[in-house]
Structure formats: C-alpha cells, structure tokens
Amino acid sequence: MASVRSVYVLHGPNLNLLGTRRPEVYGTTTLADLEARCAARAAEHGLEAICRQSNHEGELVDWIHEVGAAARDGRSVGAVVNAGAYTHTSIALHDAVEGSECPVVEVHLSNVHAREPFRHHSFLSPVARGVVVGFGVTGYPLAIDGLVALAGGGPGGPP
Ligand SMILES: O=C1C[C@@](O)(C(=O)O)C[C@@H](O)[C@@H]1O
C-alpha cells in the first residue's frame, strides 16, 4: 500500500509554552491541542500531519531540509511553519527554505504587524509560498488548506 502523504507543522522557540504564555496574545489552546487540530484538518485532505517543535534553530533548519526532500519526492505537500522569534532573526531559516525549495506557509498566531516594530520584519516571508497572520489557532487549518491548494496546482494553485 502506498504511504500517506504528509504535511509538516513546525513550531519554533517558546511555542511549547502555548496555552500559558501570554494568553491575551496567543490564546489558551495548548500546543498538543493545536497539533490535534492540525492532524484533524490534514486527515480531511487525506494527509498525515507530522508535528514538531524545537527551541533550537539548527534543528529547525534540519527539519526544513527534510521537508524539502520529501516535497521533491512527492511524499509531502510541505510545511506550515511558525518559527516564533526566529522569524525575525534567522537568515539560516531563510536560506534553508530557499536552498531546499521547501514549500512553506508561514503562520503567526498574533498579528505581528500590529505589534512591536521588531516583529514587523520576517526573514521567512520572502521565501514562503504564503503567509497567515493574526487568526490565532484558526490560522493553521487555513494554512494547511493553502498548502494543499498550492500542491494541487490549478485555480488557486501556483502561478
Ligand atoms: O513566538 C512568537 C510567536 C509568533 O510567531 C506568533 O505566532 O504570533 C510571533 C513572534 O513575534 C513571537 O516571537
């Protein structure tokens, strides 16, 4: 039997604290609950969600490379990535997405553009296929839907 295609859901630093970290900004949903919601939406598309979180930049780089290779082989539609604060600092993550041609939809729970100026710049956005910000946990199923549409091509697909 052919193996199920995947969608990766990658979380960066401090997102393991979801549910208790600044709930007025990030909400009260825990990372485990969010990952369960992602798995449910992925299953609606016939995909397996592979959910990971790391506080370490290099580990995130390695995972982006892994997703890029899986996407090239048709084993994955790509990754939904909330890189947390590395979004605003990491040239390494930018280069990983670009270099591995990893299809990424960047997600932020909060509307980073309405927050401190240091959150307005993203190193990921220029190499992401799409960006979803400010919808809280609702942004993740939207991002998964978007990745599936992009992978499928046609209307709503890649130009
Ligand atoms: O850790 C985070 C979470 C975040 O990525 C968000 O989901 O809104 C926004 C980032 O600026 C912040 O560092």
Coordinates of C-alpha atoms and ligand atoms in Angstrom, one line a residue, residues 21 26 82 84-85 88 108-110 112 119, ligand 1:
R21 CA 2.4 32.0 27.6
Y26 CA -1.5 33.8 21.9
N82 CA 5.6 29.2 12.9
G84 CA 8.4 32.2 16.6
A85 CA 11.1 34.8 17.2
H88 CA 12.6 38.0 12.8
H108 CA 1.7 33.6 13.2
L109 CA -0.9 33.4 15.9
S110 CA -0.8 37.1 16.6
V112 CA 2.8 40.6 14.1
R119 CA 8.2 41.8 14.8
Ligands
LIG1 O1 7.0 33.5 19.4 C1 6.4 34.3 18.8 C2 5.0 33.9 18.3 C3 4.7 34.5 16.9 O2 5.3 33.8 15.9 C4 3.1 34.3 16.7 O3 2.7 33.2 16.5 O4 2.4 35.3 16.8 C5 5.1 36.0 16.8 C6 6.5 36.1 17.1 O5 6.9 37.5 17.0 C7 6.8 35.6 18.5 O6 8.2 35.7 18.8

